[in-house]
Amino acid sequence: MSRIQKDIIGCRDGSDIRGSSSHGQGVNENSCGLDHEIAQLTKLRSGPNELFRRVVPGGMKLPVSTLKMLVGREANYSGRGRFSSSDGCHVLSRYLPVNGPSLVDCVESRVYVSQFSADGSLFVGGFQENLVRIYNVDKGWKVQKDILAKSLRWTITDTSLSPDQNFLVYSSMCPIVHIVNVRSAATESIANITEIHEGLDFSGTDDVDNEFAIFSVKFSTDGRELVAASGDDAIYIYDLVENRRILRIPAHKSDVNTVCFADETGHLIYSGSDDGLCKVWDRRCLVNKGKAAGVLMGHLEGITFIDSRGDGRYFISNGKDQTTKLWDIRKMSSNAKRFQGRKSHGWDYRWMAYPASSRNSKHPNDLSLSTYKGHQVLQTLIRCYFSPSYSTGQKYIYTGSSDCRVYIYDLVSGELVARLENHLDSVRDCSWHPFYPTIVSSSWDGVIARWEFPRDSKPPSKWNAINRPPIF
């Protein structure tokens, strides 16, 4: 039995994996589970119809197995003659993508960004060298296009596919974001040689520093706008129809590492910064520049990433205090001050371990709903996400980690339900397929790996990571 299989079995059979040691074992601080509206919403979206519990005597007190649900569906216990979306989520979410990994790609460069498209047909990998690679998932992960980036500084910091999947934008440590036609016939897109990579300039005459970095960039749901987080403490909005920057918000007191739209309307924006604060911005009432609709405090160190649940109410964030936190924007405050963390004492997450003395520290005014510990947020801006709505009802959250693993937590109970390991360096990004039980992890070891729930008796082949030298 492999090490990862032992980890998974240990998590499922109730073995004690609690704690927050450097070995990656951890659990939600709320040991009794999450007691909040989102817990009930998650149950409704990922739980079975109560009538299925009556398939066998005593079933009301027992977990509903897949077999019971299939029997109940045939007997039409729900009265619908089929599974509802929540019934389907309950079945699918039981089959976690923990088997593998199998190799997707291996290059001599750190992988910084990797994401599935909204329909799961494409996968995008962004590398520290000047490469963005697009894979066609439906055609056996064949490379569809190699994009050789223009004006790269240090690394590709982020990529984003347009909602129609026709265009891709990539950012770097500069104020220019480039946009590329993904659907063009060329399999190799060399900037301004084989194809035009149009530059979208986010700087302006009113900026204090025109040479800032862009750490995060995202399309709006309608594909008309881009939102970006920058190293000059600001948030930017770029209108692709007008082809110009339309808004600059001086949002934080330090680098803004992450930003995203809260929902499909595009009115609300979430941002996270090295000042340790998460902020909510309502574009409909930005009367005073830099005035947020509300602030959410609770992290002891800087924020590395934010992912919205998509409902304009809940989001999660990864922090350099080695935690992921769950937020409800209805708890936001109008006044919040930055917590003076370890940075003021000389700690730097890029090359120093997190001080053991700070692991159990808590913010005196923590507004978060829940805190998840176990993974490590060091060296780079490691990302976290809600699991897919279609297959899991967003029942889980998952995150990369600097200890070379992917961690999956149960959103409500906070339990660590899976640890995926085989990389040799930090897992900066990871992505769960929107419909199938597949997770792809990308690491600084240059490897993009695929984890799946087996569709047949033959397990996916593993690559030999033991003898592979790390990438520097």
Coordinates of C-alpha atoms in Angstrom, one line a residue:
M1 CA 0.0 0.0 0.0
S2 CA 1.4 3.4 -1.0
R3 CA 2.0 6.2 1.4
I4 CA -0.8 8.3 -0.1
Q5 CA -3.3 5.4 0.1
K6 CA -2.4 5.0 3.8
D7 CA -3.0 8.7 4.3
I8 CA -6.4 8.5 2.7
I9 CA -7.5 5.4 4.5
G10 CA -6.4 7.0 7.8
C11 CA -8.5 10.1 7.1
R12 CA -11.6 8.1 6.1
D13 CA -11.6 5.6 9.0
G14 CA -11.4 8.4 11.6
S15 CA -7.7 8.1 12.5
D16 CA -6.4 11.1 14.4
I17 CA -4.8 13.5 12.0
R18 CA -5.4 16.6 14.0
G19 CA -2.8 19.2 14.8
S20 CA -0.8 21.8 12.9
S21 CA 2.7 20.4 12.8
S22 CA 5.2 20.9 10.0
H23 CA 4.3 17.4 8.8
G24 CA 1.1 18.8 7.3
Q25 CA -1.4 17.2 9.7
G26 CA -4.2 19.6 10.5
V27 CA -7.9 20.3 11.0
N28 CA -10.4 23.1 11.3
E29 CA -9.9 25.1 14.6
N30 CA -13.7 24.7 15.2
S31 CA -13.5 21.0 16.4
C32 CA -17.3 20.8 16.5
G33 CA -17.6 21.7 12.9
L34 CA -19.1 24.8 11.2
D35 CA -22.3 26.0 12.8
H36 CA -23.4 28.6 10.2
E37 CA -25.9 29.1 7.4
I38 CA -23.3 28.0 4.9
A39 CA -23.2 24.6 6.6
Q40 CA -26.9 24.1 5.9
L41 CA -26.5 25.4 2.3
T42 CA -23.7 23.0 1.7
K43 CA -25.8 20.1 3.1
L44 CA -28.7 21.0 0.8
R45 CA -26.4 21.1 -2.2
S46 CA -24.4 18.0 -1.5
G47 CA -26.7 15.8 0.6
P48 CA -29.2 13.1 -0.4
N49 CA -32.9 13.3 -0.3
E50 CA -34.1 12.3 3.2
L51 CA -36.4 9.7 1.6
F52 CA -33.4 7.7 0.6
R53 CA -32.6 7.1 4.2
R54 CA -35.8 4.9 4.5
V55 CA -34.6 2.3 2.1
V56 CA -33.6 0.0 5.0
P57 CA -34.7 -0.1 8.6
G58 CA -32.7 2.3 10.8
G59 CA -31.5 4.2 7.7
M60 CA -32.5 7.6 9.1
K61 CA -29.5 7.3 11.5
L62 CA -27.0 5.8 9.0
P63 CA -24.9 7.4 6.2
V64 CA -26.6 6.9 2.9
S65 CA -24.5 4.6 0.7
T66 CA -24.4 4.7 -3.1
L67 CA -26.1 1.3 -3.2
K68 CA -29.0 2.5 -1.0
M69 CA -29.5 5.5 -3.3
L70 CA -29.5 3.4 -6.4
V71 CA -32.1 1.1 -4.9
G72 CA -34.1 4.0 -3.8
R73 CA -34.0 5.6 -7.2
E74 CA -35.2 2.4 -8.8
A75 CA -38.0 2.2 -6.3
N76 CA -38.7 5.9 -6.9
Y77 CA -38.4 6.9 -3.2
S78 CA -37.9 10.5 -4.1
G79 CA -41.0 10.6 -6.3
R80 CA -39.0 12.1 -9.1
G81 CA -37.8 8.9 -10.7
R82 CA -34.2 10.2 -10.9
F83 CA -31.4 11.8 -8.8
S84 CA -31.6 15.5 -8.1
S85 CA -28.5 17.6 -8.4
S86 CA -27.8 17.3 -4.7
D87 CA -28.3 13.5 -4.9
G88 CA -25.7 13.4 -7.7
C89 CA -23.3 15.6 -5.7
H90 CA -23.7 13.2 -2.7
V91 CA -22.7 10.3 -4.9
L92 CA -19.9 12.0 -6.8
S93 CA -18.3 13.7 -3.8
R94 CA -17.7 10.4 -2.2
Y95 CA -15.2 9.5 -4.9
L96 CA -12.2 11.8 -4.4
P97 CA -9.5 12.1 -7.0
V98 CA -6.7 10.6 -4.9
N99 CA -5.3 7.9 -7.1
G100 CA -2.1 8.5 -9.0
P101 CA -0.5 10.7 -9.9
S102 CA 0.0 10.3 -13.7
L103 CA 2.2 12.7 -15.5
V104 CA 0.7 15.4 -17.6
D105 CA 3.9 17.3 -18.4
C106 CA 7.4 17.9 -17.1
V107 CA 9.5 20.9 -18.1
E108 CA 12.7 22.5 -16.9
S109 CA 10.9 25.4 -15.3
R110 CA 8.8 26.1 -12.3
V111 CA 5.1 25.8 -12.8
Y112 CA 3.3 28.9 -11.3
V113 CA -0.3 28.7 -12.7
S114 CA -2.5 25.9 -13.8
Q115 CA -6.3 25.9 -14.3
F116 CA -9.1 24.1 -16.1
S117 CA -11.4 26.0 -18.4
A118 CA -15.0 26.5 -17.2
D119 CA -16.2 23.5 -19.3
G120 CA -13.1 21.4 -18.5
S121 CA -12.1 20.9 -22.1
L122 CA -8.9 22.9 -21.8
F123 CA -6.1 23.2 -19.2
V124 CA -3.7 26.1 -18.9
G125 CA -0.2 25.9 -17.4
G126 CA 1.9 29.0 -16.8
F127 CA 5.7 28.6 -16.3
Q128 CA 8.4 30.7 -14.8
E129 CA 10.2 30.7 -18.2
N130 CA 8.3 32.6 -20.9
L131 CA 5.9 29.7 -21.6
V132 CA 2.1 29.4 -21.3
R133 CA 1.0 26.0 -22.5
I134 CA -2.6 25.0 -23.3
Y135 CA -3.6 21.4 -23.2
N136 CA -6.7 19.9 -24.9
V137 CA -8.2 17.7 -22.2
D138 CA -10.7 16.0 -24.5
K139 CA -8.0 14.9 -26.9
G140 CA -5.9 13.0 -24.4
W141 CA -4.1 16.1 -22.9
K142 CA -2.5 16.9 -26.3
V143 CA -0.7 20.3 -26.3
Q144 CA -3.0 22.6 -28.3
K145 CA -0.9 25.7 -28.2
D146 CA 2.4 26.9 -26.8
I147 CA 2.4 30.6 -26.1
L148 CA 5.9 32.2 -25.8
A149 CA 5.3 35.3 -23.6
K150 CA 6.4 38.8 -24.4
S151 CA 8.1 41.2 -22.0
L152 CA 8.3 38.6 -19.3
R153 CA 9.8 39.7 -15.9
W154 CA 10.8 36.9 -13.6
T155 CA 7.7 34.7 -14.2
I156 CA 4.2 34.4 -15.4
T157 CA 2.3 35.5 -12.4
D158 CA -1.2 34.7 -13.6
T159 CA -3.3 33.6 -16.5
S160 CA -7.1 33.8 -17.2
L161 CA -9.2 32.3 -20.0
S162 CA -12.1 34.3 -21.3
P163 CA -15.6 32.8 -20.6
D164 CA -16.0 31.9 -24.3
Q165 CA -12.5 30.3 -24.2
N166 CA -11.4 32.3 -27.3
F167 CA -8.8 34.4 -25.5
L168 CA -6.2 34.2 -22.8
V169 CA -4.5 36.9 -20.8
Y170 CA -1.2 36.5 -19.0
S171 CA 0.5 38.8 -16.5
S172 CA 4.0 39.3 -15.3
M173 CA 6.0 41.5 -12.9
C174 CA 5.0 44.6 -15.0
P175 CA 1.9 46.7 -15.6
I176 CA 1.3 45.3 -19.1
V177 CA -1.1 42.3 -19.5
H178 CA -1.0 40.5 -22.8
I179 CA -4.0 39.0 -24.6
V180 CA -3.7 36.1 -27.1
N181 CA -6.2 34.4 -29.4
V182 CA -6.4 30.8 -28.2
R183 CA -8.5 29.5 -31.1
S184 CA -6.1 30.5 -33.8
A185 CA -4.7 27.8 -36.0
A186 CA -1.1 28.3 -34.9
T187 CA 0.1 25.7 -32.4
E188 CA 3.1 27.9 -31.5
S189 CA 2.3 31.5 -30.6
I190 CA 5.5 33.5 -30.4
A191 CA 4.8 37.0 -29.3
N192 CA 4.6 39.4 -32.2
I193 CA 6.4 37.0 -34.5
T194 CA 3.9 34.3 -35.4
E195 CA 1.0 36.0 -33.6
I196 CA 0.1 39.3 -32.1
H197 CA 0.1 39.5 -28.3
E198 CA -1.7 42.7 -27.7
G199 CA -0.5 44.6 -24.7
L200 CA -3.1 46.0 -22.3
D201 CA -1.4 48.9 -20.3
F202 CA -2.7 49.1 -16.8
S203 CA -0.5 52.1 -15.9
G204 CA -1.6 55.7 -16.2
T205 CA -0.4 59.3 -15.7
D206 CA -2.0 59.4 -12.3
D207 CA 0.0 56.5 -10.9
V208 CA 2.8 57.1 -8.5
D209 CA 4.8 54.3 -9.9
N210 CA 4.3 53.2 -13.5
E211 CA 6.5 50.1 -13.1
F212 CA 4.4 48.0 -10.8
A213 CA 3.9 44.2 -10.9
I214 CA 0.6 42.5 -11.6
F215 CA 0.1 39.5 -9.3
S216 CA -3.4 38.4 -10.3
V217 CA -5.7 39.0 -13.2
K218 CA -9.2 37.7 -13.9
F219 CA -11.9 38.0 -16.6
S220 CA -15.4 39.1 -15.6
T221 CA -18.2 36.6 -16.3
D222 CA -19.3 38.5 -19.4
G223 CA -15.8 38.7 -20.7
R224 CA -15.9 42.5 -21.1
E225 CA -13.6 43.4 -18.3
L226 CA -10.4 42.4 -16.5
V227 CA -9.7 43.0 -12.8
A228 CA -6.1 43.0 -11.6
A229 CA -4.2 43.1 -8.3
S230 CA -0.9 45.0 -8.3
G231 CA 2.3 45.7 -6.5
D232 CA 1.5 49.4 -6.1
D233 CA -1.2 48.6 -3.5
A234 CA -4.0 49.1 -6.0
I235 CA -6.8 47.3 -7.8
Y236 CA -7.4 47.9 -11.5
I237 CA -10.3 47.5 -13.9
Y238 CA -9.7 47.3 -17.6
D239 CA -12.5 47.6 -20.2
L240 CA -11.8 45.3 -23.1
V241 CA -14.5 46.9 -25.3
E242 CA -13.2 50.4 -24.8
N243 CA -9.6 49.1 -24.7
R244 CA -8.5 51.2 -21.8
R245 CA -8.1 51.2 -18.1
I246 CA -11.3 52.6 -16.5
L247 CA -10.7 52.4 -12.8
R248 CA -7.8 52.4 -10.3
I249 CA -8.6 51.9 -6.6
P250 CA -5.9 52.6 -4.0
A251 CA -7.0 49.6 -2.1
H252 CA -4.5 48.5 0.5
K253 CA -1.4 49.6 2.4
S254 CA 0.8 46.9 0.8
D255 CA 1.0 44.7 -2.2
V256 CA -2.4 43.4 -3.4
N257 CA -1.6 39.8 -4.2
T258 CA -5.1 38.6 -5.2
V259 CA -8.4 39.9 -6.5
C260 CA -11.5 38.4 -8.0
F261 CA -15.1 39.2 -8.9
A262 CA -17.6 38.0 -6.2
D263 CA -20.2 36.8 -8.6
E264 CA -21.4 37.0 -12.2
T265 CA -22.8 40.6 -11.9
G266 CA -19.3 42.1 -11.6
H267 CA -20.5 44.6 -9.0
L268 CA -18.6 43.2 -6.0
I269 CA -14.8 42.6 -5.9
Y270 CA -12.8 40.8 -3.2
S271 CA -9.1 41.7 -2.6
G272 CA -6.4 40.4 -0.4
S273 CA -3.1 42.0 0.5
D274 CA 0.2 41.7 2.3
D275 CA -1.4 44.0 4.9
G276 CA -3.3 40.9 6.1
L277 CA -6.7 42.3 5.3
C278 CA -9.4 41.0 2.9
K279 CA -11.6 43.8 1.5
V280 CA -14.9 43.9 -0.3
W281 CA -15.5 46.6 -2.9
D282 CA -18.9 47.6 -4.4
R283 CA -18.4 49.4 -7.7
R284 CA -21.9 50.8 -7.5
C285 CA -21.0 53.0 -4.5
L286 CA -17.4 53.9 -4.9
V287 CA -18.0 57.6 -4.0
N288 CA -14.7 58.0 -2.2
K289 CA -11.7 56.5 -3.8
G290 CA -10.1 53.8 -1.7
K291 CA -13.1 53.4 0.5
A292 CA -14.1 49.7 0.7
A293 CA -17.6 48.5 1.4
G294 CA -16.1 46.5 4.2
V295 CA -13.0 44.9 5.7
L296 CA -12.5 41.3 7.0
M297 CA -9.7 40.8 9.4
G298 CA -8.5 37.5 10.9
H299 CA -5.3 36.6 9.2
L300 CA -2.1 37.3 11.1
E301 CA 0.0 37.7 7.9
G302 CA -0.4 38.6 4.3
I303 CA -3.1 37.1 2.0
T304 CA -1.8 35.0 -0.9
F305 CA -5.0 34.1 -2.7
I306 CA -8.8 34.5 -2.6
D307 CA -11.5 32.3 -4.2
S308 CA -15.1 33.3 -4.4
R309 CA -17.9 30.7 -3.8
G310 CA -19.6 32.6 -6.7
D311 CA -22.7 33.7 -4.7
G312 CA -21.6 37.2 -3.7
R313 CA -21.5 36.2 -0.1
Y314 CA -18.8 33.7 0.8
F315 CA -15.1 33.3 -0.1
I316 CA -12.0 31.7 1.2
S317 CA -8.4 33.0 1.5
N318 CA -5.0 31.6 1.9
G319 CA -2.7 33.4 4.3
K320 CA 1.0 33.5 5.1
D321 CA 0.0 32.6 8.7
Q322 CA -0.3 29.0 7.4
T323 CA -4.1 29.0 7.4
T324 CA -7.1 29.0 5.0
K325 CA -10.1 31.0 6.2
L326 CA -13.7 31.0 5.3
W327 CA -15.6 34.4 5.2
D328 CA -19.1 35.7 5.1
I329 CA -19.1 39.3 3.9
R330 CA -22.1 40.1 6.0
K331 CA -19.7 40.0 9.0
M332 CA -17.4 42.6 7.5
S333 CA -16.4 45.7 9.5
S334 CA -16.2 49.3 8.4
N335 CA -13.0 49.8 10.5
A336 CA -10.1 47.4 10.7
K337 CA -6.4 47.8 11.4
R338 CA -3.5 45.7 10.2
F339 CA -2.3 43.1 12.6
Q340 CA 1.4 43.6 13.4
G341 CA 2.6 40.1 12.7
R342 CA 6.0 38.5 12.4
K343 CA 7.0 40.6 9.5
S344 CA 7.8 43.4 11.8
H345 CA 10.2 41.1 13.6
G346 CA 12.1 40.1 10.5
W347 CA 10.2 37.0 9.4
D348 CA 10.0 36.6 5.6
Y349 CA 7.8 33.7 4.2
R350 CA 9.9 33.5 1.1
W351 CA 12.9 31.8 2.7
M352 CA 12.1 31.3 6.4
A353 CA 10.0 28.7 8.1
Y354 CA 6.9 30.0 10.0
P355 CA 7.8 30.5 13.7
A356 CA 6.5 27.7 15.8
S357 CA 5.6 30.2 18.5
S358 CA 3.1 31.8 16.2
R359 CA 1.3 28.7 15.0
N360 CA -1.4 28.9 17.7
S361 CA -1.7 32.7 17.7
K362 CA -5.1 34.2 17.0
H363 CA -6.2 37.6 15.7
P364 CA -8.0 39.4 18.6
N365 CA -10.8 40.4 16.2
D366 CA -11.1 37.5 13.9
L367 CA -14.2 37.8 11.7
S368 CA -13.8 34.6 9.8
L369 CA -16.3 31.7 10.0
S370 CA -13.7 28.9 10.1
T371 CA -10.0 28.3 9.9
Y372 CA -8.3 25.3 8.2
K373 CA -4.7 24.3 9.2
G374 CA -2.2 21.7 8.1
H375 CA -0.8 22.9 4.8
Q376 CA 2.1 25.3 4.4
V377 CA 1.9 28.7 2.7
L378 CA 5.6 29.6 2.2
Q379 CA 8.0 30.7 -0.6
T380 CA 5.3 31.7 -3.1
L381 CA 1.6 32.9 -3.4
I382 CA 0.0 29.5 -2.9
R383 CA -3.6 29.2 -4.1
C384 CA -6.8 27.7 -2.6
Y385 CA -10.2 26.9 -4.0
F386 CA -13.7 25.6 -3.4
S387 CA -14.3 22.2 -4.9
P388 CA -16.7 22.2 -8.0
S389 CA -20.3 22.9 -7.6
Y390 CA -21.5 20.3 -10.1
S391 CA -19.8 17.3 -8.7
T392 CA -19.4 18.1 -5.0
G393 CA -21.8 20.9 -4.1
Q394 CA -18.6 22.9 -3.0
K395 CA -18.4 20.5 -0.1
Y396 CA -14.6 20.7 0.1
I397 CA -11.9 23.3 -0.1
Y398 CA -8.4 22.4 -1.4
T399 CA -5.1 24.1 -1.5
G400 CA -1.5 23.6 -2.7
S401 CA 1.3 23.6 -0.1
S402 CA 5.0 24.3 0.1
D403 CA 5.5 20.9 1.6
C404 CA 5.0 19.4 -1.9
R405 CA 1.4 18.3 -1.4
V406 CA -2.2 19.1 -2.2
Y407 CA -4.6 19.3 0.8
I408 CA -8.4 18.7 0.7
Y409 CA -10.5 19.7 3.7
D410 CA -14.2 19.2 4.4
L411 CA -15.7 22.6 4.4
V412 CA -18.2 22.0 7.2
S413 CA -16.4 19.6 9.6
G414 CA -12.9 21.0 8.8
E415 CA -11.5 17.5 8.6
L416 CA -8.5 16.8 6.4
V417 CA -10.0 14.2 4.0
A418 CA -7.0 13.8 1.6
R419 CA -3.4 14.6 1.2
L420 CA -1.9 14.1 -2.3
E421 CA 1.8 13.8 -2.5
N422 CA 4.5 12.9 -5.0
H423 CA 6.0 16.3 -5.9
L424 CA 9.5 17.3 -5.0
D425 CA 8.9 21.1 -4.5
S426 CA 6.1 23.5 -3.6
V427 CA 2.7 23.0 -5.2
R428 CA 1.8 26.5 -6.0
D429 CA -1.5 25.8 -7.9
C430 CA -4.0 23.1 -8.4
S431 CA -7.3 22.7 -10.2
W432 CA -10.3 20.3 -9.8
H433 CA -12.1 19.4 -13.0
P434 CA -15.5 21.1 -13.1
F435 CA -17.3 17.8 -13.8
Y436 CA -15.1 14.8 -13.3
P437 CA -13.2 13.5 -10.2
T438 CA -9.8 14.8 -11.4
I439 CA -7.3 17.2 -9.7
V440 CA -4.3 18.5 -11.5
S441 CA -1.4 19.8 -9.4
S442 CA 1.5 22.0 -10.6
S443 CA 4.7 22.4 -8.8
W444 CA 8.0 24.2 -8.7
D445 CA 9.6 20.8 -9.5
G446 CA 8.5 21.5 -13.1
V447 CA 5.8 18.7 -13.1
I448 CA 2.1 19.0 -13.8
A449 CA 0.4 15.9 -12.4
R450 CA -3.1 14.4 -12.6
W451 CA -4.9 12.7 -9.8
E452 CA -8.1 10.8 -10.5
F453 CA -10.6 8.4 -9.1
P454 CA -10.0 5.2 -11.2
R455 CA -12.6 4.5 -13.8
D456 CA -11.5 0.9 -14.2
S457 CA -9.4 -1.6 -12.2
K458 CA -6.2 -0.4 -13.8
P459 CA -4.6 2.3 -11.7
P460 CA -3.0 5.3 -13.5
S461 CA 0.8 4.9 -14.1
K462 CA 3.0 7.0 -11.9
W463 CA 6.1 8.8 -12.9
N464 CA 9.4 8.3 -11.0
A465 CA 9.7 11.5 -9.0
I466 CA 12.4 10.1 -6.7
N467 CA 15.3 10.4 -9.1
R468 CA 14.2 13.6 -10.8
P469 CA 16.4 16.6 -9.8
P470 CA 14.6 19.6 -8.5
I471 CA 14.2 22.8 -10.6
F472 CA 16.0 25.9 -9.4

